[in-house]
Amino acid sequence: MKYQFAYRTTAFDFWQLAMYNTYGSIIGVCNVVFTVAMIVLTVKFGGTVNEVILALLILASCFFPVIQPIMLYAQAKRQVAGLPEQTEIGFDDRGVHVTAGEQHTDIPWNSIRRVMKRPTLIVIFSTATHGFVLSNRVLGKQRASFTAYVLSRMKK
């Protein structure tokens, strides 16, 4: 095999993916605008409102930068709980070969839908919504050559 990795996807990997998806879209822009607006309102009116309203303003200011990431991490922990302990994934000219627990699957390259590259991870999608998360921790120094290999196989 050209590339072979044995790993366990962690909650942190899924959390990073969720954060990239959330804050790398128009939703993230809305979250930032809302947070800035709430901080401005809190600073402007913080001294003139009662304690309940001030607490609500502070809570609203903390929702997207603090509370939402914590909620996404909790969701990621639940998602990881349903995964097998160890996943082995191999990439060669015939396709992607995955062994997770007792199950083995071979996926030809023409069935791979897309590859998503982010600064700390790469996701290989086998369907529109399901994929394999490979973090920089798993890829190590092979990240650049692996990415080039996968993208070259996707073009064929």
mmCIF file of C-alpha atoms in Angstrom:
data_model
loop_
_atom_site.group_PDB
_atom_site.id
_atom_site.type_symbol
_atom_site.label_atom_id
_atom_site.label_comp_id
_atom_site.label_asym_id
_atom_site.label_seq_id
_atom_site.Cartn_x
_atom_site.Cartn_y
_atom_site.Cartn_z
ATOM 1 C CA MET A 1 0.000 0.000 0.000
ATOM 2 C CA LYS A 2 1.154 3.507 -0.701
ATOM 3 C CA TYR A 3 -0.133 4.903 2.599
ATOM 4 C CA GLN A 4 -1.296 3.047 5.699
ATOM 5 C CA PHE A 5 -2.535 4.644 8.915
ATOM 6 C CA ALA A 6 -3.788 3.104 12.159
ATOM 7 C CA TYR A 7 -5.590 5.568 14.403
ATOM 8 C CA ARG A 8 -8.544 6.296 16.636
ATOM 9 C CA THR A 9 -10.586 9.356 15.794
ATOM 10 C CA THR A 10 -10.840 11.528 18.898
ATOM 11 C CA ALA A 11 -13.510 13.923 20.082
ATOM 12 C CA PHE A 12 -11.026 16.736 19.472
ATOM 13 C CA ASP A 13 -10.800 15.719 15.776
ATOM 14 C CA PHE A 14 -14.577 15.878 15.387
ATOM 15 C CA TRP A 15 -14.692 19.123 17.355
ATOM 16 C CA GLN A 16 -12.135 20.712 15.001
ATOM 17 C CA LEU A 17 -14.172 19.568 12.000
ATOM 18 C CA ALA A 18 -17.362 21.037 13.489
ATOM 19 C CA MET A 19 -15.612 24.319 14.279
ATOM 20 C CA TYR A 20 -14.205 24.567 10.730
ATOM 21 C CA ASN A 21 -17.644 23.862 9.276
ATOM 22 C CA THR A 22 -19.396 26.335 11.566
ATOM 23 C CA TYR A 23 -16.977 29.250 11.504
ATOM 24 C CA GLY A 24 -15.856 28.748 7.905
ATOM 25 C CA SER A 25 -19.298 29.512 6.527
ATOM 26 C CA ILE A 26 -21.861 32.306 6.467
ATOM 27 C CA ILE A 27 -23.099 30.985 9.817
ATOM 28 C CA GLY A 28 -19.714 31.839 11.312
ATOM 29 C CA VAL A 29 -19.914 35.360 9.932
ATOM 30 C CA CYS A 30 -23.351 35.774 11.522
ATOM 31 C CA ASN A 31 -21.978 34.380 14.813
ATOM 32 C CA VAL A 32 -19.144 36.920 14.817
ATOM 33 C CA VAL A 33 -21.456 39.827 13.942
ATOM 34 C CA PHE A 34 -23.903 38.787 16.690
ATOM 35 C CA THR A 35 -21.101 38.440 19.244
ATOM 36 C CA VAL A 36 -19.612 41.851 18.401
ATOM 37 C CA ALA A 37 -23.059 43.452 18.558
ATOM 38 C CA MET A 38 -23.756 41.875 21.963
ATOM 39 C CA ILE A 39 -20.390 43.013 23.321
ATOM 40 C CA VAL A 40 -21.052 46.572 22.096
ATOM 41 C CA LEU A 41 -24.519 46.532 23.698
ATOM 42 C CA THR A 42 -23.101 45.149 26.949
ATOM 43 C CA VAL A 43 -20.416 47.832 27.126
ATOM 44 C CA LYS A 44 -22.780 50.646 26.117
ATOM 45 C CA PHE A 45 -25.717 49.757 28.353
ATOM 46 C CA GLY A 46 -24.030 47.622 31.052
ATOM 47 C CA GLY A 47 -23.998 50.409 33.620
ATOM 48 C CA THR A 48 -27.610 51.512 33.073
ATOM 49 C CA VAL A 49 -29.544 48.214 33.125
ATOM 50 C CA ASN A 50 -30.541 46.017 36.053
ATOM 51 C CA GLU A 51 -28.603 42.889 37.031
ATOM 52 C CA VAL A 52 -30.877 40.443 35.185
ATOM 53 C CA ILE A 53 -30.551 42.279 31.864
ATOM 54 C CA LEU A 54 -26.793 42.647 32.397
ATOM 55 C CA ALA A 55 -26.498 38.902 33.042
ATOM 56 C CA LEU A 56 -28.478 38.191 29.861
ATOM 57 C CA LEU A 57 -26.242 40.544 27.849
ATOM 58 C CA ILE A 58 -23.110 38.841 29.188
ATOM 59 C CA LEU A 59 -24.589 35.390 28.515
ATOM 60 C CA ALA A 60 -25.502 36.393 24.956
ATOM 61 C CA SER A 61 -21.990 37.806 24.450
ATOM 62 C CA CYS A 62 -20.499 34.464 25.533
ATOM 63 C CA PHE A 63 -22.797 32.202 23.533
ATOM 64 C CA PHE A 64 -20.838 31.831 20.277
ATOM 65 C CA PRO A 65 -17.246 32.204 21.497
ATOM 66 C CA VAL A 66 -17.652 30.049 24.652
ATOM 67 C CA ILE A 67 -20.907 28.107 24.976
ATOM 68 C CA GLN A 68 -21.259 26.904 21.373
ATOM 69 C CA PRO A 69 -17.726 25.404 21.220
ATOM 70 C CA ILE A 70 -18.380 23.585 24.514
ATOM 71 C CA MET A 71 -21.652 22.214 23.118
ATOM 72 C CA LEU A 72 -19.892 21.115 19.910
ATOM 73 C CA TYR A 73 -17.249 19.297 21.960
ATOM 74 C CA ALA A 74 -19.931 17.492 23.977
ATOM 75 C CA GLN A 75 -21.579 16.431 20.705
ATOM 76 C CA ALA A 76 -18.193 15.239 19.389
ATOM 77 C CA LYS A 77 -17.662 13.111 22.517
ATOM 78 C CA ARG A 78 -21.041 11.417 21.953
ATOM 79 C CA GLN A 79 -20.150 10.831 18.307
ATOM 80 C CA VAL A 80 -16.792 9.215 19.167
ATOM 81 C CA ALA A 81 -18.432 6.899 21.688
ATOM 82 C CA GLY A 82 -20.101 5.042 18.798
ATOM 83 C CA LEU A 83 -16.872 4.445 16.854
ATOM 84 C CA PRO A 84 -14.689 1.339 17.020
ATOM 85 C CA GLU A 85 -11.538 1.505 19.111
ATOM 86 C CA GLN A 86 -9.087 1.327 16.210
ATOM 87 C CA THR A 87 -9.388 2.163 12.524
ATOM 88 C CA GLU A 88 -6.873 1.123 9.905
ATOM 89 C CA ILE A 89 -7.051 2.913 6.601
ATOM 90 C CA GLY A 90 -4.896 2.310 3.555
ATOM 91 C CA PHE A 91 -4.628 4.142 0.263
ATOM 92 C CA ASP A 92 -3.275 2.612 -2.951
ATOM 93 C CA ASP A 93 -3.943 2.765 -6.682
ATOM 94 C CA ARG A 94 -7.031 0.548 -6.343
ATOM 95 C CA GLY A 95 -8.720 2.746 -3.747
ATOM 96 C CA VAL A 96 -9.233 3.194 -0.029
ATOM 97 C CA HIS A 97 -9.200 0.175 2.275
ATOM 98 C CA VAL A 98 -10.766 0.582 5.695
ATOM 99 C CA THR A 99 -10.796 -1.832 8.620
ATOM 100 C CA ALA A 100 -12.788 -0.674 11.636
ATOM 101 C CA GLY A 101 -13.259 -3.242 14.348
ATOM 102 C CA GLU A 102 -14.338 -6.460 12.627
ATOM 103 C CA GLN A 103 -15.557 -4.744 9.429
ATOM 104 C CA HIS A 104 -13.470 -4.315 6.294
ATOM 105 C CA THR A 105 -14.476 -2.118 3.348
ATOM 106 C CA ASP A 106 -12.776 -1.411 0.037
ATOM 107 C CA ILE A 107 -13.783 1.852 -1.623
ATOM 108 C CA PRO A 108 -12.673 2.443 -5.223
ATOM 109 C CA TRP A 109 -11.380 5.908 -6.093
ATOM 110 C CA ASN A 110 -14.391 6.649 -8.321
ATOM 111 C CA SER A 111 -16.620 6.295 -5.235
ATOM 112 C CA ILE A 112 -14.732 8.964 -3.274
ATOM 113 C CA ARG A 113 -16.885 12.097 -3.455
ATOM 114 C CA ARG A 114 -14.474 14.785 -2.310
ATOM 115 C CA VAL A 115 -11.494 15.689 -0.174
ATOM 116 C CA MET A 116 -11.691 18.528 2.330
ATOM 117 C CA LYS A 117 -8.373 20.055 3.400
ATOM 118 C CA ARG A 118 -8.165 22.145 6.543
ATOM 119 C CA PRO A 119 -5.048 23.385 8.371
ATOM 120 C CA THR A 120 -5.164 20.644 11.012
ATOM 121 C CA LEU A 121 -6.967 17.803 9.240
ATOM 122 C CA ILE A 122 -8.042 16.194 5.981
ATOM 123 C CA VAL A 123 -11.423 14.541 5.438
ATOM 124 C CA ILE A 124 -11.915 11.935 2.703
ATOM 125 C CA PHE A 125 -15.651 11.754 1.901
ATOM 126 C CA SER A 126 -17.030 8.407 0.725
ATOM 127 C CA THR A 127 -20.566 9.833 0.528
ATOM 128 C CA ALA A 128 -21.930 13.356 0.692
ATOM 129 C CA THR A 129 -22.090 13.208 4.495
ATOM 130 C CA HIS A 130 -19.735 10.402 5.624
ATOM 131 C CA GLY A 131 -15.984 10.511 5.581
ATOM 132 C CA PHE A 132 -12.728 9.633 7.257
ATOM 133 C CA VAL A 133 -11.047 12.279 9.399
ATOM 134 C CA LEU A 134 -7.257 12.199 9.248
ATOM 135 C CA SER A 135 -5.652 14.744 11.551
ATOM 136 C CA ASN A 136 -2.116 16.082 11.320
ATOM 137 C CA ARG A 137 -1.373 13.902 14.356
ATOM 138 C CA VAL A 138 -2.149 10.814 12.234
ATOM 139 C CA LEU A 139 -0.588 12.033 8.987
ATOM 140 C CA GLY A 140 2.584 13.419 10.510
ATOM 141 C CA LYS A 141 5.304 14.395 8.043
ATOM 142 C CA GLN A 142 3.480 12.582 5.242
ATOM 143 C CA ARG A 143 0.682 15.174 5.078
ATOM 144 C CA ALA A 144 1.937 17.021 1.987
ATOM 145 C CA SER A 145 2.802 13.910 -0.027
ATOM 146 C CA PHE A 146 -0.393 12.160 1.082
ATOM 147 C CA THR A 147 -2.545 15.133 0.093
ATOM 148 C CA ALA A 148 -0.877 15.338 -3.312
ATOM 149 C CA TYR A 149 -1.378 11.595 -3.838
ATOM 150 C CA VAL A 150 -5.073 11.645 -2.899
ATOM 151 C CA LEU A 151 -5.776 14.701 -5.053
ATOM 152 C CA SER A 152 -3.970 13.096 -8.008
ATOM 153 C CA ARG A 153 -6.137 9.971 -7.629
ATOM 154 C CA MET A 154 -9.280 12.127 -7.468
ATOM 155 C CA LYS A 155 -8.480 13.757 -10.825
ATOM 156 C CA LYS A 156 -8.232 10.422 -12.672
#
